[in-house]
XYZ file of C-alpha atoms in Angstrom:
734
model
C 6.206 67.109 23.321
C 7.847 66.323 20.431
C 10.679 65.675 18.609
C 11.711 66.188 15.325
C 14.245 64.953 12.988
C 15.889 66.870 9.952
C 17.735 64.084 8.161
C 19.595 64.564 4.449
C 19.873 61.567 1.913
C 22.191 62.536 -1.475
C 19.887 60.875 -3.714
C 21.631 61.524 -7.382
C 24.777 62.766 -8.270
C 25.865 64.156 -12.179
C 28.270 66.279 -13.127
C 28.084 68.185 -16.649
C 28.924 72.322 -16.464
C 26.765 71.735 -13.349
C 26.869 69.927 -10.423
C 23.494 68.158 -8.775
C 23.010 67.128 -5.132
C 19.803 65.439 -4.873
C 18.571 65.951 -0.929
C 15.955 63.923 0.440
C 14.605 66.305 3.888
C 13.174 63.670 5.834
C 11.252 65.030 9.192
C 9.500 62.366 11.444
C 6.398 64.062 13.401
C 4.637 61.647 16.081
C 0.617 61.174 16.214
C 0.053 63.835 19.558
C 3.703 64.917 20.214
C 4.582 66.816 17.542
C 6.166 70.134 16.576
C 4.058 72.780 14.273
C 3.416 70.405 11.125
C 5.612 71.785 8.732
C 4.917 72.423 4.767
C 6.535 69.272 2.688
C 10.206 70.144 1.196
C 12.844 68.365 -0.605
C 15.127 70.684 -1.866
C 17.272 69.880 -5.567
C 20.113 72.084 -6.142
C 21.899 72.882 -9.190
C 24.254 75.448 -8.886
C 27.288 77.026 -11.584
C 29.603 79.779 -11.327
C 28.278 81.624 -14.066
C 30.770 84.839 -15.383
C 32.645 85.099 -11.807
C 29.589 85.086 -10.205
C 28.432 81.468 -7.898
C 24.732 80.673 -9.758
C 22.715 78.197 -7.266
C 18.996 76.468 -8.612
C 16.575 75.219 -6.281
C 14.400 72.903 -7.070
C 11.575 69.850 -6.255
C 9.539 69.176 -3.238
C 8.110 65.860 -1.325
C 8.828 64.586 1.975
C 9.696 60.995 3.351
C 8.981 60.152 6.713
C 11.969 58.470 8.453
C 10.875 54.950 10.609
C 11.159 54.171 14.179
C 13.775 51.750 15.860
C 11.994 48.422 15.887
C 11.683 46.865 19.251
C 12.143 42.888 19.303
C 9.694 42.559 22.963
C 8.052 39.402 23.441
C 4.137 40.767 24.598
C 4.499 40.039 28.758
C 0.766 38.072 29.357
C 0.764 36.709 32.807
C -1.020 36.950 36.337
C 1.081 37.863 39.289
C -0.307 34.468 41.736
C 2.031 34.439 44.781
C -0.446 35.349 48.344
C 1.012 38.110 50.767
C 3.223 37.474 53.333
C 4.494 38.824 56.624
C 7.809 38.296 58.527
C 6.770 36.433 62.005
C 7.564 38.558 65.730
C 10.280 36.183 65.963
C 11.663 36.016 62.416
C 11.019 32.029 62.595
C 9.175 31.950 60.008
C 12.869 32.994 57.828
C 14.317 29.779 57.067
C 18.163 30.475 56.234
C 18.417 33.097 58.600
C 20.222 32.495 60.865
C 22.381 30.937 57.968
C 22.874 33.639 56.193
C 24.571 35.272 59.692
C 26.754 32.402 60.449
C 28.019 32.368 56.619
C 28.470 36.300 57.079
C 30.649 36.004 59.747
C 31.943 33.612 58.221
C 33.708 35.581 56.415
C 34.128 38.686 58.260
C 30.987 40.812 58.286
C 28.485 41.384 61.175
C 25.300 39.821 61.609
C 22.440 41.230 60.665
C 21.138 44.650 63.455
C 18.523 44.730 65.683
C 18.003 47.778 63.396
C 18.169 46.068 60.754
C 16.423 42.978 61.662
C 13.259 45.716 62.749
C 13.421 47.139 58.988
C 13.108 43.402 57.340
C 10.183 43.531 59.323
C 8.703 46.154 58.693
C 9.355 46.594 55.046
C 10.368 43.497 54.124
C 13.445 44.636 52.770
C 16.364 47.102 53.882
C 19.262 49.527 52.503
C 22.538 49.250 53.761
C 25.575 50.855 52.978
C 28.097 48.421 50.324
C 31.600 47.543 51.730
C 35.013 48.965 50.438
C 35.422 45.126 48.281
C 31.839 46.589 46.583
C 33.320 48.676 43.732
C 31.142 46.872 41.300
C 27.594 45.926 41.099
C 28.457 42.606 40.821
C 31.250 41.663 43.240
C 28.022 41.107 45.582
C 27.117 38.421 43.698
C 30.465 36.904 43.117
C 31.089 37.247 47.292
C 27.375 35.351 47.205
C 28.728 32.759 45.132
C 31.822 31.815 47.548
C 30.011 32.199 50.365
C 27.070 29.914 50.049
C 24.894 33.154 50.578
C 20.884 33.623 48.739
C 21.136 36.749 46.032
C 18.387 38.541 44.725
C 18.781 39.892 41.307
C 17.832 43.362 41.368
C 16.376 45.292 38.329
C 19.728 47.717 39.146
C 21.618 45.542 38.935
C 20.591 44.473 35.117
C 20.022 48.137 33.967
C 23.704 48.760 35.449
C 25.166 46.102 32.974
C 22.620 47.964 29.787
C 24.957 50.736 31.022
C 27.774 49.322 30.705
C 26.677 48.278 27.074
C 25.229 51.400 26.077
C 28.832 53.262 27.050
C 30.849 50.970 25.212
C 29.106 50.328 22.375
C 27.941 54.485 21.840
C 32.290 55.101 22.925
C 33.498 52.142 19.930
C 31.034 53.929 16.954
C 31.826 57.426 17.987
C 35.345 56.586 17.964
C 36.536 54.803 15.465
C 33.141 55.716 12.927
C 31.627 58.946 13.178
C 35.238 61.029 14.572
C 36.926 60.648 11.206
C 33.266 61.772 9.635
C 33.972 64.613 12.076
C 37.334 65.413 10.889
C 36.165 64.788 7.041
C 33.466 67.081 7.244
C 34.914 69.951 9.444
C 38.293 69.842 6.613
C 35.444 70.320 3.905
C 33.595 72.715 5.198
C 36.328 75.500 6.133
C 37.731 73.809 2.609
C 34.553 74.943 1.033
C 33.929 78.836 3.397
C 37.107 79.192 1.772
C 36.543 78.350 -2.094
C 33.754 80.081 -2.140
C 34.862 83.312 -0.947
C 37.244 83.396 -3.687
C 33.865 83.738 -5.795
C 33.006 86.771 -3.851
C 32.632 90.518 -3.953
C 30.074 91.731 -1.353
C 32.235 93.117 1.151
C 28.843 91.785 4.152
C 29.944 87.965 2.493
C 33.160 88.016 2.732
C 33.011 89.424 6.372
C 30.151 86.322 6.789
C 32.712 84.479 5.560
C 35.698 84.643 6.927
C 33.599 84.436 10.914
C 32.736 80.769 9.253
C 36.740 80.127 8.647
C 37.232 81.395 12.185
C 34.446 79.015 14.101
C 35.583 75.510 10.718
C 39.590 77.044 12.337
C 39.090 75.977 16.231
C 37.614 73.341 15.213
C 40.614 72.251 13.116
C 42.746 73.294 16.406
C 40.787 70.704 17.775
C 41.151 67.873 16.101
C 44.762 68.430 14.935
C 48.568 68.960 15.957
C 49.329 70.722 13.473
C 47.338 72.739 10.769
C 48.903 74.589 7.483
C 46.447 76.491 6.066
C 47.148 79.648 4.361
C 44.301 82.317 6.135
C 44.715 85.363 7.199
C 46.540 86.293 10.356
C 43.177 88.228 11.557
C 41.276 84.919 11.315
C 43.735 82.593 12.842
C 44.061 85.193 16.145
C 40.587 84.760 16.650
C 40.666 80.880 15.730
C 43.304 80.227 18.575
C 41.459 82.815 21.202
C 38.283 80.821 20.956
C 40.477 77.852 20.700
C 41.789 78.246 24.114
C 38.375 79.574 25.671
C 37.494 75.729 25.111
C 40.519 74.039 25.597
C 40.302 75.417 29.154
C 36.936 75.444 29.511
C 37.269 78.727 31.074
C 33.206 79.504 32.202
C 31.295 81.722 31.233
C 33.036 84.460 28.458
C 32.085 86.010 25.917
C 33.225 84.426 22.196
C 35.920 84.918 20.541
C 34.351 84.811 16.781
C 31.028 86.779 17.383
C 32.318 89.072 20.879
C 28.363 90.013 22.228
C 27.804 86.441 22.408
C 28.180 85.366 25.188
C 28.845 81.605 25.970
C 28.983 78.629 29.596
C 32.769 77.317 27.773
C 32.372 74.621 30.771
C 29.978 72.839 28.951
C 33.459 72.467 26.471
C 35.114 69.875 29.626
C 35.363 66.527 28.306
C 33.057 64.356 30.858
C 31.143 60.757 30.911
C 33.254 58.237 28.786
C 34.491 61.102 26.682
C 38.117 60.975 29.173
C 38.766 57.713 29.020
C 40.855 58.798 25.535
C 42.632 61.527 23.429
C 40.128 61.110 20.417
C 37.144 61.319 22.474
C 38.017 63.783 23.935
C 38.596 65.952 21.037
C 35.558 64.976 19.612
C 33.745 65.136 22.414
C 34.538 69.691 22.214
C 34.238 69.279 18.343
C 30.725 67.529 18.790
C 29.937 70.563 21.296
C 31.231 73.166 19.376
C 28.605 71.842 16.726
C 26.409 71.502 18.938
C 26.195 74.080 21.314
C 27.859 76.871 19.579
C 24.463 78.726 18.154
C 24.511 81.940 15.482
C 21.707 83.785 16.571
C 18.349 85.311 13.880
C 17.926 88.090 17.201
C 19.863 89.391 19.995
C 17.978 89.375 23.067
C 16.068 92.634 22.458
C 14.578 91.299 19.077
C 16.784 92.576 17.202
C 17.858 91.087 14.246
C 21.609 89.791 14.112
C 22.302 89.964 10.601
C 25.878 88.762 11.316
C 25.380 85.383 12.114
C 22.599 84.396 9.644
C 24.553 85.787 7.189
C 26.892 83.584 8.227
C 24.744 80.523 8.854
C 22.829 80.935 5.205
C 26.722 81.142 3.264
C 27.658 77.611 5.675
C 24.780 76.038 4.558
C 25.052 77.082 1.002
C 28.332 74.707 0.971
C 26.664 72.243 2.317
C 24.327 71.797 -0.123
C 26.844 71.524 -2.824
C 29.105 69.200 -2.176
C 28.375 66.388 -1.993
C 30.952 64.971 0.429
C 29.978 66.587 2.962
C 26.522 66.147 2.731
C 27.077 62.783 3.076
C 29.375 63.204 5.802
C 26.643 65.576 8.010
C 24.438 63.105 7.256
C 26.207 59.688 8.901
C 26.465 61.627 11.536
C 23.581 62.611 12.228
C 21.609 59.904 11.809
C 22.831 57.722 13.384
C 23.550 59.714 16.417
C 20.239 60.700 16.119
C 19.545 56.685 15.759
C 20.815 56.935 19.779
C 19.998 60.446 21.429
C 16.984 62.089 19.108
C 16.867 64.522 16.955
C 18.357 68.603 16.912
C 16.408 71.121 18.853
C 17.562 74.330 16.539
C 18.010 74.771 12.952
C 19.046 72.667 10.758
C 21.019 74.009 7.137
C 17.881 72.289 5.902
C 15.954 75.562 6.931
C 17.462 77.678 5.692
C 18.781 76.335 2.500
C 14.796 76.680 1.756
C 14.091 79.897 3.557
C 16.997 80.707 0.814
C 14.450 79.204 -2.026
C 11.513 81.062 -0.977
C 13.153 83.867 -1.243
C 14.956 83.776 -4.366
C 13.464 81.296 -6.422
C 15.275 78.139 -8.340
C 18.033 80.703 -9.641
C 20.256 83.360 -8.826
C 24.190 84.400 -7.944
C 24.739 84.304 -4.476
C 25.772 88.227 -4.669
C 22.156 88.034 -4.143
C 22.420 86.767 -0.458
C 23.902 90.269 0.769
C 21.640 92.233 -0.580
C 19.262 94.427 1.908
C 16.113 92.955 0.125
C 17.046 89.407 0.289
C 18.052 89.686 4.046
C 14.909 91.643 5.116
C 12.946 88.558 2.636
C 15.197 86.104 4.939
C 13.839 87.113 8.001
C 9.845 87.394 6.681
C 10.508 83.698 6.246
C 12.710 83.244 9.572
C 9.629 85.020 11.297
C 8.057 80.421 11.221
C 10.745 79.003 12.078
C 10.530 76.523 14.839
C 11.370 77.453 18.166
C 13.769 75.401 20.156
C 11.682 73.167 22.365
C 14.180 73.075 25.067
C 14.423 76.846 26.448
C 16.403 78.360 28.309
C 14.714 80.166 30.992
C 16.079 83.912 31.628
C 18.793 83.208 33.928
C 21.684 84.280 31.212
C 22.166 86.022 27.667
C 18.498 85.929 26.423
C 20.068 85.903 22.316
C 20.752 81.512 23.414
C 16.570 81.220 23.815
C 15.879 82.781 20.805
C 15.687 80.285 17.734
C 19.404 80.092 16.247
C 21.326 77.206 13.568
C 23.570 74.575 15.122
C 25.581 72.666 12.082
C 24.768 69.792 14.779
C 22.337 71.366 17.031
C 21.586 69.177 20.452
C 18.236 67.983 21.023
C 15.357 67.550 21.539
C 15.243 65.334 24.812
C 11.232 64.604 26.626
C 12.815 64.051 30.190
C 14.653 68.062 29.212
C 11.587 69.475 28.558
C 9.500 68.089 31.906
C 13.150 70.004 33.935
C 12.614 73.414 31.823
C 8.656 73.519 32.188
C 9.632 73.622 36.464
C 12.437 75.741 36.435
C 12.655 79.929 36.752
C 14.818 82.209 37.313
C 14.254 83.046 40.703
C 11.853 80.485 42.948
C 13.085 77.851 41.852
C 16.656 78.109 38.912
C 16.759 74.613 39.148
C 15.755 70.615 38.820
C 15.910 67.958 40.024
C 15.985 64.317 39.392
C 12.388 63.454 40.817
C 10.738 65.442 38.406
C 11.931 63.283 36.068
C 11.242 60.242 37.684
C 7.409 62.144 38.997
C 6.828 62.568 35.442
C 7.249 58.793 34.022
C 4.953 57.602 36.593
C 6.368 57.082 40.123
C 3.867 57.632 43.167
C 6.915 58.923 45.834
C 8.858 60.999 42.726
C 5.425 62.753 42.765
C 4.535 62.614 46.695
C 7.626 64.236 47.540
C 7.749 67.108 44.679
C 4.357 68.520 45.234
C 5.253 68.629 48.713
C 8.441 69.947 49.145
C 8.530 73.252 50.640
C 11.292 74.498 47.921
C 9.483 73.580 45.468
C 6.513 75.124 46.030
C 8.433 78.418 45.857
C 7.740 78.320 41.925
C 3.619 78.913 41.838
C 3.198 76.908 39.057
C 5.382 73.639 40.242
C 2.052 71.624 41.468
C -0.074 72.421 38.653
C 2.771 72.001 35.645
C 4.187 69.169 36.876
C 0.626 67.275 37.738
C 0.001 68.100 33.749
C 3.275 66.305 32.500
C 2.318 63.527 34.277
C -1.328 63.149 32.678
C 0.924 64.044 29.458
C 3.406 60.757 29.659
C 0.450 58.641 31.220
C -1.381 59.755 27.546
C 2.135 58.969 25.256
C 1.322 57.308 22.788
C 4.153 54.154 22.999
C 5.627 54.700 19.669
C 7.044 57.950 21.142
C 9.382 55.894 23.193
C 10.282 54.554 20.168
C 11.629 57.057 18.116
C 15.470 56.222 19.525
C 17.025 54.319 21.899
C 17.249 57.276 24.579
C 13.029 57.235 24.406
C 13.156 53.420 24.268
C 15.885 53.889 28.050
C 13.189 56.240 29.543
C 10.546 54.181 28.647
C 12.551 51.125 30.533
C 13.196 53.808 33.903
C 9.418 54.132 33.597
C 8.881 50.913 33.780
C 11.237 49.914 36.551
C 9.294 53.195 39.099
C 5.424 51.782 38.027
C 3.514 50.488 40.835
C 3.085 46.732 41.722
C 0.196 45.042 43.544
C -2.030 42.220 44.184
C 0.079 39.078 42.802
C 3.426 40.347 43.039
C 5.670 39.448 46.186
C 4.907 41.617 49.298
C 8.073 43.206 49.817
C 7.255 44.794 45.490
C 3.300 46.010 46.879
C 4.841 48.383 49.798
C 5.043 52.256 50.041
C 8.855 51.898 50.912
C 9.692 50.031 47.532
C 8.510 52.980 45.694
C 10.529 54.123 46.658
C 13.539 51.880 46.587
C 11.768 51.064 42.809
C 12.471 55.144 42.581
C 15.939 54.997 43.254
C 16.842 52.416 41.212
C 15.281 55.163 38.459
C 16.909 57.650 39.354
C 20.169 55.684 39.818
C 19.497 54.085 35.447
C 18.932 57.905 34.754
C 22.126 59.267 36.333
C 24.686 56.253 33.557
C 21.145 57.146 30.780
C 22.530 60.992 31.275
C 26.034 60.333 31.897
C 26.029 58.662 28.792
C 24.717 60.921 26.597
C 26.227 64.348 27.768
C 27.636 65.090 24.550
C 24.002 64.806 22.632
C 21.038 66.565 24.886
C 20.502 70.162 25.198
C 20.003 71.823 28.738
C 17.855 72.549 30.515
C 18.743 76.120 31.945
C 17.899 79.442 34.324
C 18.418 81.633 33.369
C 25.056 25.715 48.561
C 25.560 22.364 50.990
C 23.536 21.344 54.076
C 19.819 20.764 53.940
C 17.221 21.092 51.277
C 15.426 24.128 53.210
C 18.767 25.551 53.783
C 20.129 25.058 50.624
C 21.403 29.232 49.117
C 18.738 30.440 46.302
C 18.475 32.864 43.974
C 15.501 34.943 44.281
C 15.356 37.740 41.072
C 13.107 41.019 41.395
C 10.552 40.094 39.103
C 9.693 42.372 36.569
C 9.580 40.700 33.839
C 7.894 43.631 31.592
C 11.745 46.186 32.385
C 13.650 42.776 31.325
C 11.808 42.101 28.189
C 11.880 45.844 26.589
C 16.001 45.899 28.531
C 16.656 42.516 26.271
C 14.079 43.794 23.012
C 15.890 47.552 22.446
C 19.064 44.796 23.266
C 18.731 43.100 20.443
C 18.267 46.505 18.423
C 20.784 47.838 19.493
C 23.653 44.751 18.574
C 21.557 44.951 15.076
C 21.656 48.330 14.451
C 25.124 48.669 15.132
C 25.960 46.035 12.949
C 24.599 47.157 9.751
C 26.184 50.414 9.637
C 28.296 50.673 6.710
C 31.757 51.033 7.075
C 32.201 49.920 10.898
C 33.084 46.967 12.179
C 31.201 45.979 15.573
C 33.670 43.877 17.921
C 31.156 43.959 21.208
C 29.440 40.116 20.402
C 30.767 38.535 23.542
C 29.505 41.095 25.377
C 26.812 40.981 23.792
C 25.807 37.326 24.210
C 26.671 37.041 27.248
C 24.162 40.474 28.131
C 21.732 37.825 27.030
C 22.277 35.216 28.332
C 21.310 36.963 31.644
C 18.695 37.936 30.476
C 16.963 34.871 29.160
C 18.345 33.594 32.886
C 16.268 36.488 34.383
C 13.055 36.088 32.679
C 12.814 32.457 33.061
C 13.011 32.911 36.700
C 10.758 36.165 36.804
C 7.934 34.208 35.090
C 8.234 31.192 37.271
C 8.492 34.078 40.682
C 5.520 34.809 39.869
C 3.933 31.692 38.349
C 4.669 30.972 42.453
C 7.215 27.674 40.726
C 10.508 26.608 42.856
C 13.050 27.213 40.621
C 14.776 23.868 40.135
C 18.761 22.747 41.202
C 20.183 23.296 37.829
C 18.021 26.810 37.145
C 19.168 28.266 40.866
C 23.199 26.863 39.815
C 23.127 28.858 36.593
C 21.756 31.995 38.571
C 24.734 31.752 41.705
C 26.735 32.380 38.670
C 25.517 35.427 37.246
C 27.890 37.622 38.492
C 30.428 35.729 36.198
C 27.905 36.735 33.849
C 27.835 40.143 34.700
C 31.774 40.901 35.269
C 32.378 39.646 31.445
C 30.354 41.795 30.101
C 32.267 44.870 31.543
C 35.644 43.033 30.737
C 35.053 42.704 27.310
C 32.831 45.747 27.490
C 36.330 47.732 28.566
C 38.172 45.983 26.263
C 39.849 48.280 24.514
C 39.331 47.134 20.344
C 42.578 49.173 18.805
C 45.096 46.484 20.614
C 42.837 44.031 20.586
C 44.030 43.935 24.627
C 42.380 43.840 27.682
C 43.554 47.018 28.588
C 41.014 48.838 29.769
C 39.341 45.984 32.315
C 37.550 46.895 34.963
C 37.146 49.999 35.748
C 38.570 50.168 39.664
C 34.523 51.160 40.870
C 31.143 51.858 39.752
C 30.378 55.644 40.936
C 29.659 58.233 37.647
C 28.162 61.328 37.224
C 26.594 63.890 35.370
C 25.427 67.789 34.914
C 21.744 67.769 34.146
C 20.867 71.230 34.042
C 23.074 74.974 35.135
C 21.460 78.272 36.673
C 23.551 81.531 36.718
C 22.937 83.624 39.759
C 24.520 87.162 39.118
C 27.698 85.577 37.021
C 27.945 82.893 39.552
C 27.168 79.678 37.249
C 25.849 76.792 39.776
C 25.304 73.886 38.534
C 23.067 70.882 39.291
C 24.644 67.062 39.133
C 23.251 63.694 38.976
C 25.525 61.058 40.806
C 26.042 57.945 41.903
C 28.541 55.821 44.424
C 29.603 52.417 44.083
C 26.725 49.787 45.118
C 24.754 49.901 47.910
C 23.643 45.915 49.057
C 19.878 45.375 49.898
C 18.461 43.072 51.462
C 15.020 41.782 51.045
C 12.437 38.290 52.722
C 11.125 36.830 49.349
C 9.027 33.982 48.752
C 10.232 30.274 47.500
C 7.038 27.986 47.408
C 5.818 28.082 51.074
C 8.842 29.013 52.485
C 10.814 32.762 53.251
C 13.794 33.425 52.849
C 15.928 35.952 52.736
C 18.471 37.598 50.319
C 20.589 40.587 49.193
C 22.513 42.241 46.377
C 23.077 45.164 44.982
C 20.784 48.982 44.181
C 22.162 52.523 42.742
C 24.003 54.787 45.773
C 21.615 57.750 44.013
C 23.248 60.795 45.167
C 21.906 64.343 43.659
C 23.495 68.035 44.853
C 24.680 71.210 43.678
C 27.953 73.244 43.606
C 29.989 75.784 41.239
C 32.126 72.576 39.023
C 31.277 70.108 35.850
C 32.838 67.085 37.269
C 34.427 64.091 35.536
C 33.831 61.031 36.764
C 37.696 60.835 38.535
C 36.907 63.743 40.257
C 33.975 62.532 41.335
C 35.287 59.783 42.503
C 38.006 61.180 44.406
C 35.242 63.451 46.155
C 32.977 60.234 46.344
C 35.846 58.943 48.602
C 36.828 61.665 50.578
C 35.252 63.251 54.040
C 33.088 66.329 51.840
C 31.417 63.679 50.257
C 27.563 64.552 49.220
C 25.128 64.023 51.668
C 22.583 60.894 50.424
C 18.517 62.518 49.817
C 16.992 62.522 52.865
C 14.163 59.873 50.867
C 16.332 57.477 50.978
C 16.981 57.611 54.517
C 13.562 55.518 55.682
C 15.005 52.928 53.781
C 18.313 52.362 54.804
C 20.821 51.449 57.944
C 23.183 53.685 58.833
């Protein structure tokens, strides 16, 4: 497992007879978790026009390390001190059971059934489907406050509110900062290619640049309603044809730019949070063009694809000679890398360095068109790092080869797990349980290894166990590499096992399954929010004191400290971006209030201390704080009105992997519906209370479609809703 980052910073620009650019190549390596170490490189490019031929000079060598993200996380040093407990046969030691039944009945809800009571006695908790009114994570908490019903603040509710903040932050950065940079970059690179073409004589270089112009013109069609450029009709026709396939998300089809290349154009269908505005839809399609469309070095038979390779080289030269292009590329790449991770594919830096190694410090651009150069370039390319997320032999093998992408899709730790646990014939699609098991979920491991369908892949158990060992030994700094990894760490802390001293409900095998469900819910939100960037694996109140409505927080303090630290980092990082005005202060301030309250309560609970009346009163209003976060996170920052308000449904979906069955694409999805309810027997002082709260409602299924959230909500609310996973049924009452 490894991550690689090549970040470009322009350090110096002067203009005499030649334009000089200094490009610092920053490579980040993680101990015990890196690619094969590459030579230290730094490129200084000088170029001029000499006798009608473009002259390029390259020199200088050095390397700088990019700092990982720094999380402000408080060390957790506590020894839980809660005595084991159980429910009496007659339930007499749950002091508020009758009161809760009465209050629910007063508010039009049913009293607890015999089956539900049996689950409480067996597991100290049960989960049931939420009512039609509980469409958001906070609804039940507000109902509890109104009805004086005791609340259980679940890790699910905190994780889900964090997702709301992350998604809103990323959306605002993309829509109000990166989108304009993206437009400037594409237009600038197109103009550079058209400019460089004027100095070319070799037909193979002209053909390569023409392909690039068609490729970038496709981008202009995505980004702009109208374009006015003096371009050959043949090139315009290619661009129009490619744009049609992208805009209509036509599925598996041959590229109009490179007719031998097969692509899954359904990947260009905007989904996740990218359906919330026309600008984000354009941003999605454009970044997918840069991240998904490969310029391959070889075809599936190992033959050199010189036309595509020359096209990538010519774009690399254009990028290297234009300071504004470099700055825009660096801004987009650096920010998205900090959120999601580094490219899993080759960049223009790899190509420029290879050109330098072949031609030396000075060369005419026409030399790039010679057979001798391209042969020597391929010798250099032999040492290029291969993608770490390979595509199993289910579709066009050329996609598995080393390739250049302007803004490559990102290497993700979890995607590597899923990729290695896929086989084209025996197990063409992975499961979210693969990732939960790798992150340390005992239930995830047990269910996965005992699933007969998984064992059809001979190496499944051994490979999964090896990944579990690797994640156990993973240096903690890997989780500080980027925000995506830090979120994965939150999921790891969610699915961890809890032992002696924790509340009895947390120490059961049934609760381990509940935590796995929580982890899968948060993982679904993570994949939903980052669907654009990650490379997908492919195979191929009142009454006596003891009857007060109490509030109990699921006391996972290590998780809460990490979530709070990550939120602090995201706020400070985005607030520091040059040229970007941060407008989510209120939402973050509310979130930090929530985190302070749940942390304070959790520490006291684990020390077996009873919260004060004032603390209970503050926690009873936690639903209102959550609602405020969601409102302000969805505020329309352009017109300053609350025009987005709150999405009606919490339900969302993300596709995570694909397989091609003889031309029929089958796509694996993870989804969450509207929240379920959880009822938990908790210890407060020397007494037991029944509490209730909200938890994720997780689904996993496969079919031929990619769904937007809106399409999933329609399916979720229909009679065709997919079945829940079998493993949840043991802790759920229908």
